[in-house]
Amino acid sequence: SGVQPCRWEYPALHFNHGSERGYCMIVLVPVLLLSAIWDMLRKEIPNALGASGTLVALAINAQAGTEALLLSILSGLIGLVALVPLYLKNLVGAGDCKLLCMIGVIVGFPHILTASLIGMGVGTCTLTIFMASKYGTRLGGRVPYAPFLVFGALIAMIFGQTLLDTWLESVNRLF
């Protein structure tokens, strides 16, 4: 029936026209926000929340065809692998790894790269500044990282294509 690719700048418009990616964003943004809130309140992300969000995103993406499904699986794996080194050093929890996997399935490739770089970059800078301040000792070791990852995902959902186009244009000018 000719599914149109979603322009990332206009998710609501695509939701109204039946784009699987648009549905994915509209349906799963609340799951992402709930993950961030839950992590801030309880310093954990329930497996049921991450698994259900990932499965719904995979089901929505599967409607766009095999290629879309395979790209969403690849993006999820990229998200999962991106945080493994930090997990192995006990800097993030397993829930954060699974959350970035879900984000990868939702935003797809190459936007998982944008989402993870922004989320991890903002998180690292914010936490470094906070830990250096007098308030840093109040955290008690476990810091909710999901809000930063969700922030990166939302930026990638809204501005991902524009950021990617701008970056590619900048690289092309260098060469």
XYZ file of N, CA, C and O in Angstrom:
700
model
N 0.826 -1.205 0.000
C 0.000 0.000 0.000
C 0.858 1.253 0.000
O 0.352 2.341 0.129
N 2.174 1.115 -0.087
C 3.059 2.265 -0.231
C 3.239 3.072 1.029
O 2.818 4.211 1.099
N 3.853 2.501 2.051
C 4.130 3.241 3.282
C 5.174 4.299 2.969
O 6.211 4.018 2.384
N 4.884 5.534 3.346
C 5.799 6.638 3.114
C 6.812 6.715 4.241
O 6.459 6.533 5.402
N 8.082 6.975 3.918
C 9.062 7.123 4.995
C 8.738 8.352 5.831
O 8.260 9.353 5.317
N 8.977 8.234 7.113
C 8.658 9.327 8.035
C 9.774 10.355 8.033
O 10.934 10.018 8.177
N 9.415 11.610 7.819
C 10.367 12.693 8.027
C 10.368 12.951 9.524
O 9.342 13.218 10.121
N 11.526 12.858 10.149
C 11.621 12.915 11.599
C 11.205 14.254 12.183
O 10.907 14.346 13.359
N 11.167 15.293 11.363
C 10.793 16.597 11.891
C 9.289 16.702 12.163
O 8.856 17.569 12.890
N 8.493 15.800 11.581
C 7.043 15.931 11.666
C 6.371 14.633 12.092
O 5.562 14.077 11.361
N 6.658 14.119 13.292
C 6.098 12.825 13.668
C 4.575 12.816 13.756
O 3.946 11.856 13.343
N 3.973 13.867 14.278
C 2.512 13.882 14.414
C 1.835 13.862 13.050
O 0.819 13.203 12.856
N 2.408 14.553 12.075
C 1.858 14.556 10.726
C 1.861 13.146 10.159
O 0.884 12.684 9.584
N 2.951 12.427 10.357
C 3.043 11.063 9.848
C 2.139 10.124 10.624
O 1.611 9.176 10.075
N 1.939 10.405 11.905
C 1.005 9.596 12.686
C -0.384 9.680 12.062
O -1.064 8.683 11.909
N -0.775 10.869 11.664
C -2.093 11.053 11.057
C -2.214 10.369 9.709
O -3.303 10.035 9.276
N -1.109 10.158 9.023
C -1.134 9.545 7.698
C -0.753 8.070 7.716
O -0.571 7.461 6.682
N -0.567 7.481 8.886
C -0.374 6.047 8.981
C 1.054 5.541 8.867
O 1.261 4.375 8.618
N 2.030 6.382 9.049
C 3.419 5.914 8.998
C 3.709 5.056 10.221
O 3.391 5.423 11.344
N 4.341 3.896 10.008
C 4.693 3.032 11.130
C 5.634 3.744 12.094
O 5.516 3.617 13.301
N 6.592 4.499 11.563
C 7.527 5.212 12.419
C 6.787 6.280 13.234
O 7.083 6.495 14.400
N 5.813 6.928 12.630
C 5.009 7.906 13.357
C 4.239 7.254 14.488
O 4.189 7.760 15.604
N 3.616 6.092 14.195
C 2.911 5.356 15.246
C 3.887 4.959 16.353
O 3.577 5.056 17.536
N 5.041 4.521 15.955
C 6.056 4.094 16.914
C 6.393 5.235 17.866
O 6.477 5.052 19.074
N 6.564 6.416 17.319
C 6.927 7.557 18.169
C 5.776 7.972 19.076
O 5.978 8.193 20.261
N 4.579 8.071 18.535
C 3.439 8.533 19.323
C 3.095 7.532 20.428
O 2.830 7.906 21.559
N 3.115 6.259 20.111
C 2.740 5.233 21.078
C 3.818 5.036 22.140
O 3.518 4.808 23.310
N 5.086 5.160 21.762
C 6.154 4.781 22.670
C 6.817 5.929 23.424
O 7.564 5.685 24.356
N 6.542 7.162 23.061
C 7.092 8.286 23.837
C 6.644 8.207 25.294
O 7.471 8.395 26.203
N 5.373 7.888 25.580
C 5.008 7.735 27.000
C 5.790 6.631 27.713
O 6.114 6.776 28.895
N 6.122 5.550 27.018
C 6.918 4.478 27.629
C 8.319 4.996 27.965
O 8.854 4.709 29.034
N 8.894 5.779 27.058
C 10.209 6.357 27.325
C 10.160 7.310 28.520
O 11.019 7.258 29.402
N 9.155 8.173 28.543
C 9.033 9.128 29.650
C 8.808 8.408 30.980
O 9.386 8.789 32.004
N 7.990 7.367 30.963
C 7.759 6.581 32.178
C 9.053 5.913 32.648
O 9.327 5.861 33.848
N 9.864 5.439 31.709
C 11.153 4.842 32.073
C 12.045 5.855 32.779
O 12.690 5.535 33.784
N 12.081 7.072 32.246
C 12.916 8.115 32.853
C 12.405 8.475 34.252
O 13.200 8.593 35.200
N 11.105 8.635 34.379
C 10.524 8.994 35.684
C 10.752 7.874 36.694
O 11.136 8.117 37.839
N 10.511 6.630 36.264
C 10.693 5.483 37.159
C 12.147 5.404 37.632
O 12.412 5.156 38.804
N 13.068 5.626 36.722
C 14.486 5.574 37.078
C 14.848 6.682 38.062
O 15.624 6.474 38.992
N 14.266 7.868 37.876
C 14.546 8.975 38.812
C 13.985 8.675 40.200
O 14.619 8.999 41.206
N 12.820 8.047 40.266
C 12.182 7.783 41.552
C 12.739 6.540 42.250
O 12.915 6.531 43.466
N 12.998 5.482 41.496
C 13.375 4.197 42.095
C 14.786 3.724 41.758
O 15.213 2.676 42.230
N 15.440 4.460 40.862
C 16.801 4.109 40.418
C 16.868 2.706 39.817
O 17.824 1.961 40.031
N 15.836 2.385 39.050
C 15.790 1.143 38.286
C 14.734 1.302 37.195
O 13.886 2.174 37.264
N 14.842 0.460 36.173
C 13.866 0.450 35.093
C 13.300 -0.961 35.027
O 14.064 -1.915 34.812
N 11.999 -1.124 35.238
C 11.427 -2.475 35.239
C 11.615 -3.186 33.899
O 11.437 -2.589 32.837
N 11.972 -4.468 33.959
C 12.143 -5.259 32.744
C 10.865 -5.293 31.915
O 10.916 -5.258 30.685
N 9.721 -5.362 32.580
C 8.444 -5.437 31.860
C 8.211 -4.181 31.023
O 7.682 -4.263 29.909
N 8.628 -3.042 31.529
C 8.453 -1.787 30.791
C 9.325 -1.762 29.543
O 8.850 -1.471 28.443
N 10.594 -2.096 29.707
C 11.502 -2.108 28.560
C 11.147 -3.172 27.541
O 11.168 -2.933 26.328
N 10.804 -4.372 28.017
C 10.469 -5.471 27.100
C 9.192 -5.167 26.330
O 9.126 -5.387 25.112
N 8.187 -4.644 27.012
C 6.928 -4.350 26.316
C 7.122 -3.241 25.295
O 6.598 -3.321 24.173
N 7.885 -2.212 25.643
C 8.148 -1.129 24.696
C 8.908 -1.622 23.475
O 8.596 -1.261 22.333
N 9.898 -2.493 23.710
C 10.687 -3.040 22.598
C 9.820 -3.907 21.695
O 9.880 -3.797 20.465
N 8.988 -4.757 22.288
C 8.130 -5.641 21.485
C 7.100 -4.861 20.683
O 6.835 -5.176 19.515
N 6.517 -3.831 21.284
C 5.552 -3.000 20.548
C 6.245 -2.294 19.390
O 5.724 -2.257 18.265
N 7.431 -1.756 19.634
C 8.171 -1.075 18.566
C 8.523 -2.043 17.437
O 8.399 -1.705 16.254
N 8.948 -3.257 17.791
C 9.255 -4.259 16.764
C 8.010 -4.621 15.960
O 8.065 -4.752 14.735
N 6.882 -4.776 16.634
C 5.632 -5.116 15.946
C 5.213 -4.006 14.989
O 4.793 -4.269 13.852
N 5.349 -2.764 15.434
C 4.985 -1.628 14.568
C 5.924 -1.564 13.371
O 5.495 -1.402 12.232
N 7.224 -1.718 13.617
C 8.197 -1.655 12.526
C 8.053 -2.826 11.563
O 8.324 -2.684 10.363
N 7.625 -3.988 12.048
C 7.438 -5.155 11.185
C 6.360 -4.900 10.138
O 6.406 -5.470 9.040
N 5.419 -4.026 10.444
C 4.356 -3.705 9.482
C 4.897 -2.982 8.263
O 4.269 -3.005 7.206
N 6.052 -2.373 8.393
C 6.660 -1.661 7.260
C 7.476 -2.606 6.380
O 7.986 -2.179 5.353
N 7.624 -3.862 6.793
C 8.332 -4.830 5.968
C 9.571 -5.383 6.644
O 9.990 -4.929 7.711
N 10.153 -6.363 5.982
C 11.313 -7.071 6.520
C 12.509 -6.152 6.709
O 13.207 -6.225 7.721
N 12.756 -5.273 5.735
C 13.913 -4.373 5.842
C 13.788 -3.461 7.053
O 14.747 -3.275 7.800
N 12.593 -2.909 7.264
C 12.373 -2.035 8.427
C 12.552 -2.805 9.725
O 13.147 -2.304 10.682
N 12.068 -4.041 9.757
C 12.209 -4.860 10.959
C 13.680 -5.168 11.236
O 14.151 -5.035 12.368
N 14.418 -5.554 10.198
C 15.839 -5.863 10.380
C 16.637 -4.629 10.809
O 17.527 -4.725 11.662
N 16.320 -3.463 10.234
C 17.008 -2.233 10.645
C 16.691 -1.877 12.089
O 17.562 -1.402 12.819
N 15.450 -2.109 12.516
C 15.116 -1.793 13.907
C 15.816 -2.751 14.860
O 16.258 -2.347 15.938
N 15.946 -4.024 14.466
C 16.687 -4.983 15.299
C 18.161 -4.575 15.373
O 18.764 -4.567 16.453
N 18.752 -4.226 14.228
C 20.147 -3.766 14.199
C 20.333 -2.534 15.079
O 21.286 -2.448 15.863
N 19.409 -1.593 14.994
C 19.493 -0.368 15.801
C 19.384 -0.689 17.284
O 20.078 -0.088 18.108
N 18.520 -1.639 17.632
C 18.409 -2.057 19.023
C 19.696 -2.674 19.537
O 20.139 -2.398 20.655
N 20.326 -3.493 18.697
C 21.602 -4.103 19.086
C 22.699 -3.053 19.246
O 23.517 -3.145 20.165
N 22.703 -2.061 18.363
C 23.679 -0.975 18.484
C 23.479 -0.252 19.815
O 24.444 0.034 20.535
N 22.223 0.031 20.153
C 21.927 0.681 21.423
C 22.367 -0.152 22.615
O 22.964 0.357 23.570
N 22.108 -1.443 22.549
C 22.486 -2.337 23.640
C 23.996 -2.388 23.813
O 24.525 -2.238 24.921
N 24.705 -2.553 22.718
C 26.166 -2.686 22.756
C 26.843 -1.370 23.164
O 27.898 -1.389 23.793
N 26.211 -0.241 22.857
C 26.826 1.060 23.156
C 27.104 1.247 24.644
O 28.089 1.887 25.011
N 26.252 0.692 25.496
C 26.427 0.899 26.936
C 27.112 -0.257 27.656
O 27.405 -0.156 28.845
N 27.368 -1.353 26.969
C 27.984 -2.512 27.627
C 29.318 -2.167 28.301
O 29.542 -2.573 29.447
N 30.219 -1.417 27.662
C 31.474 -1.087 28.366
C 31.227 -0.320 29.680
O 31.913 -0.566 30.678
N 30.256 0.566 29.679
C 29.948 1.301 30.915
C 29.308 0.387 31.955
O 29.533 0.532 33.148
N 28.493 -0.551 31.480
C 27.874 -1.522 32.389
C 28.943 -2.408 33.038
O 28.889 -2.674 34.237
N 29.907 -2.852 32.246
C 30.963 -3.717 32.771
C 31.824 -3.004 33.810
O 32.441 -3.651 34.655
N 31.868 -1.684 33.758
C 32.619 -0.908 34.751
C 31.703 -0.398 35.867
O 32.093 0.458 36.661
N 30.456 -0.912 35.907
C 29.458 -0.535 36.919
C 29.126 0.953 36.908
O 28.828 1.539 37.946
N 29.206 1.584 35.736
C 28.865 3.003 35.627
C 27.400 3.217 35.259
O 26.854 4.291 35.503
N 26.786 2.226 34.633
C 25.348 2.249 34.343
C 24.790 0.881 34.701
O 25.530 -0.098 34.827
N 23.480 0.827 34.856
C 22.840 -0.446 35.177
C 22.385 -1.181 33.922
O 22.368 -0.628 32.817
N 21.988 -2.424 34.113
C 21.487 -3.227 32.996
C 20.217 -2.617 32.408
O 19.971 -2.707 31.204
N 19.417 -1.976 33.245
C 18.201 -1.322 32.758
C 18.503 -0.221 31.757
O 17.757 -0.028 30.794
N 19.602 0.491 31.971
C 20.005 1.535 31.027
C 20.386 0.923 29.676
O 20.051 1.468 28.625
N 21.078 -0.200 29.708
C 21.451 -0.898 28.459
C 20.203 -1.329 27.702
O 20.095 -1.134 26.487
N 19.248 -1.910 28.433
C 18.010 -2.370 27.792
C 17.180 -1.188 27.296
O 16.523 -1.282 26.255
N 17.224 -0.071 28.027
C 16.502 1.125 27.582
C 17.077 1.643 26.270
O 16.330 1.980 25.347
N 18.399 1.694 26.157
C 18.998 2.176 24.915
C 18.738 1.198 23.767
O 18.617 1.614 22.617
N 18.586 -0.074 24.079
C 18.176 -1.054 23.069
C 16.768 -0.706 22.568
O 16.523 -0.669 21.357
N 15.845 -0.430 23.506
C 14.482 -0.058 23.122
C 14.499 1.233 22.306
O 13.801 1.349 21.297
N 15.303 2.192 22.711
C 15.408 3.452 21.968
C 15.886 3.174 20.552
O 15.362 3.743 19.592
N 16.852 2.287 20.396
C 17.331 1.929 19.060
C 16.233 1.357 18.187
O 16.108 1.702 17.010
N 15.415 0.481 18.759
C 14.310 -0.108 18.001
C 13.297 0.970 17.618
O 12.737 0.942 16.530
N 13.099 1.939 18.487
C 12.124 2.998 18.218
C 12.642 3.976 17.169
O 11.955 4.265 16.197
N 13.838 4.504 17.362
C 14.307 5.580 16.470
C 14.943 5.053 15.197
O 15.007 5.766 14.193
N 15.443 3.827 15.205
C 16.019 3.240 13.994
C 17.429 3.735 13.719
O 18.023 4.497 14.468
N 17.949 3.241 12.595
C 19.291 3.597 12.164
C 19.189 4.646 11.072
O 18.338 4.521 10.202
N 19.968 5.686 11.096
C 21.148 5.980 11.905
C 20.852 6.805 13.156
O 21.761 7.208 13.850
N 19.577 7.026 13.450
C 19.226 7.925 14.550
C 19.579 7.373 15.929
O 19.670 8.140 16.886
N 19.826 6.064 16.040
C 20.309 5.533 17.308
C 21.679 6.112 17.635
O 21.998 6.339 18.798
N 22.467 6.394 16.625
C 23.775 7.009 16.857
C 23.614 8.403 17.445
O 24.284 8.776 18.409
N 22.691 9.175 16.859
C 22.407 10.523 17.364
C 21.871 10.454 18.784
O 22.333 11.173 19.670
N 20.884 9.580 19.002
C 20.259 9.462 20.324
C 21.271 9.062 21.392
O 21.304 9.656 22.482
N 22.104 8.079 21.083
C 23.056 7.618 22.096
C 24.151 8.647 22.353
O 24.532 8.879 23.502
N 24.650 9.290 21.308
C 25.689 10.307 21.507
C 25.172 11.489 22.309
O 25.847 11.983 23.217
N 23.968 11.956 21.978
C 23.404 13.087 22.722
C 23.098 12.681 24.157
O 23.473 13.376 25.111
N 22.415 11.555 24.338
C 22.054 11.117 25.686
C 23.254 10.871 26.575
O 23.321 11.350 27.712
N 24.227 10.133 26.041
C 25.413 9.829 26.843
C 26.273 11.071 27.046
O 26.848 11.266 28.120
N 26.344 11.929 26.036
C 27.128 13.162 26.162
C 26.548 14.116 27.192
O 27.269 14.606 28.072
N 25.249 14.364 27.100
C 24.597 15.259 28.062
C 24.646 14.650 29.463
O 24.914 15.353 30.447
N 24.414 13.350 29.558
C 24.462 12.681 30.854
C 25.833 12.759 31.494
O 25.967 13.085 32.679
N 26.847 12.486 30.718
C 28.210 12.515 31.248
C 28.610 13.925 31.678
O 29.162 14.110 32.769
N 28.330 14.917 30.848
C 28.673 16.306 31.203
C 27.907 16.762 32.443
O 28.496 17.339 33.362
N 26.613 16.492 32.474
C 25.787 16.914 33.612
C 26.249 16.238 34.893
O 26.396 16.903 35.932
N 26.461 14.941 34.839
C 26.869 14.223 36.044
C 28.271 14.599 36.500
O 28.539 14.648 37.700
N 29.162 14.901 35.566
C 30.514 15.337 35.934
C 30.450 16.660 36.683
O 31.091 16.824 37.732
N 29.677 17.591 36.160
C 29.527 18.890 36.833
C 28.863 18.716 38.190
O 29.292 19.285 39.194
N 27.806 17.888 38.240
C 27.090 17.683 39.487
C 27.967 17.014 40.540
O 27.967 17.412 41.708
N 28.722 16.000 40.111
C 29.575 15.291 41.062
C 30.693 16.188 41.591
O 31.154 16.008 42.721
N 31.125 17.149 40.784
C 32.177 18.071 41.209
C 31.638 19.135 42.167
O 32.410 19.778 42.870
N 30.336 19.292 42.190
C 29.740 20.312 43.064
C 29.580 19.750 44.479
O 29.802 18.579 44.740
N 29.129 20.615 45.376
C 28.932 20.186 46.761
C 27.738 19.251 46.911
O 27.600 18.573 47.913
N 26.867 19.171 45.884
C 25.691 18.314 45.952
C 25.979 16.889 45.484
O 25.183 15.993 45.682
N 27.108 16.672 44.865
C 27.445 15.371 44.301
C 27.521 14.244 45.313
O 27.232 13.097 45.007
N 27.873 14.550 46.525
C 27.995 13.503 47.546
C 26.632 12.994 48.010
O 26.554 11.942 48.627
N 25.561 13.690 47.690
C 24.227 13.281 48.129
C 23.620 12.168 47.281
O 22.577 11.635 47.624
N 24.254 11.828 46.188
C 23.673 10.845 45.283
C 23.777 9.414 45.811
O 22.981 8.568 45.442
N 24.742 9.111 46.601
C 24.866 7.787 47.179
C 25.283 6.701 46.199
O 24.970 5.544 46.391
N 25.943 7.039 45.129
C 26.492 6.027 44.228
C 25.644 5.699 43.016
O 26.152 5.541 41.930
N 24.348 5.553 43.165
C 23.487 5.185 42.029
C 22.819 6.432 41.476
O 22.114 7.140 42.176
N 23.058 6.669 40.206
C 22.532 7.859 39.546
C 21.599 7.424 38.422
O 21.967 6.581 37.608
N 20.392 7.991 38.371
C 19.502 7.646 37.263
C 20.037 8.200 35.938
O 20.247 9.402 35.801
N 20.303 7.308 35.003
C 20.856 7.694 33.705
C 19.785 7.737 32.623
O 19.969 8.335 31.570
N 18.641 7.104 32.878
C 17.559 7.034 31.889
C 17.072 8.406 31.424
O 16.803 8.570 30.228
N 16.952 9.408 32.296
C 16.484 10.701 31.795
C 17.367 11.267 30.682
O 16.864 11.863 29.724
N 18.666 11.042 30.773
C 19.577 11.539 29.747
C 19.429 10.750 28.440
O 19.442 11.320 27.351
N 19.264 9.438 28.562
C 19.075 8.609 27.374
C 17.756 8.945 26.683
O 17.691 9.014 25.454
N 16.721 9.167 27.468
C 15.412 9.534 26.900
C 15.491 10.908 26.248
O 14.924 11.130 25.174
N 16.217 11.834 26.864
C 16.425 13.152 26.253
C 17.070 12.996 24.878
O 16.623 13.591 23.892
N 18.114 12.184 24.793
C 18.769 11.937 23.508
C 17.813 11.330 22.498
O 17.829 11.686 21.317
N 16.962 10.411 22.958
C 15.988 9.779 22.059
C 14.986 10.798 21.529
O 14.662 10.802 20.329
N 14.494 11.665 22.392
C 13.519 12.672 21.963
C 14.139 13.649 20.969
O 13.501 14.024 19.974
N 15.376 14.046 21.216
C 16.065 14.923 20.264
C 16.231 14.217 18.921
O 16.008 14.796 17.860
N 16.604 12.945 18.961
C 16.769 12.182 17.715
C 15.440 12.023 16.985
O 15.391 12.077 15.753
N 14.353 11.840 17.727
C 13.034 11.706 17.103
C 12.603 12.986 16.408
O 12.045 12.953 15.319
N 12.865 14.101 17.050
C 12.374 15.382 16.528
C 13.338 15.992 15.517
O 12.923 16.452 14.457
N 14.629 15.975 15.841
C 15.614 16.679 15.010
C 16.639 15.759 14.355
O 17.604 16.245 13.762
N 16.466 14.450 14.466
C 17.473 13.503 14.012
C 17.893 13.684 12.570
O 19.082 13.731 12.261
N 16.919 13.795 11.676
C 17.267 13.920 10.257
C 17.958 15.248 9.976
O 18.920 15.305 9.224
N 17.493 16.318 10.603
C 18.117 17.626 10.421
C 19.554 17.612 10.933
O 20.462 18.129 10.270
N 19.777 17.031 12.110
C 21.130 16.940 12.664
C 22.034 16.103 11.767
O 23.182 16.474 11.515
N 21.505 14.994 11.271
C 22.291 14.128 10.387
C 22.636 14.842 9.085
O 23.783 14.816 8.635
N 21.652 15.519 8.489
C 21.898 16.261 7.244
C 22.926 17.360 7.447
O 23.812 17.558 6.611
N 22.838 18.086 8.562
C 23.780 19.161 8.872
C 25.188 18.603 9.054
O 26.159 19.168 8.542
N 25.299 17.492 9.770
C 26.603 16.881 9.980
C 27.208 16.410 8.656
O 28.381 16.656 8.379
N 26.403 15.732 7.834
C 26.909 15.253 6.539
C 27.325 16.408 5.637
O 28.336 16.322 4.931
N 26.573 17.489 5.681
C 26.936 18.681 4.885
C 28.255 19.257 5.363
O 29.101 19.656 4.567
N 28.458 19.280 6.669
C 29.724 19.781 7.229
C 30.894 18.903 6.831
O 31.968 19.413 6.469
N 30.701 17.594 6.858
C 31.753 16.664 6.464
C 32.067 16.840 4.971
O 33.234 16.847 4.573
N 31.044 16.992 4.153
C 31.249 17.172 2.714
C 32.037 18.440 2.410
O 32.837 18.481 1.473
N 31.819 19.496 3.189
C 32.557 20.739 2.983
C 34.035 20.587 3.308
O 34.874 21.269 2.730
N 34.338 19.701 4.270
C 35.734 19.482 4.632
C 36.505 18.767 3.529
O 37.698 18.954 3.390
N 35.808 17.942 2.766
C 36.470 17.165 1.737
C 36.021 17.647 0.391
O 36.237 17.317 -0.614
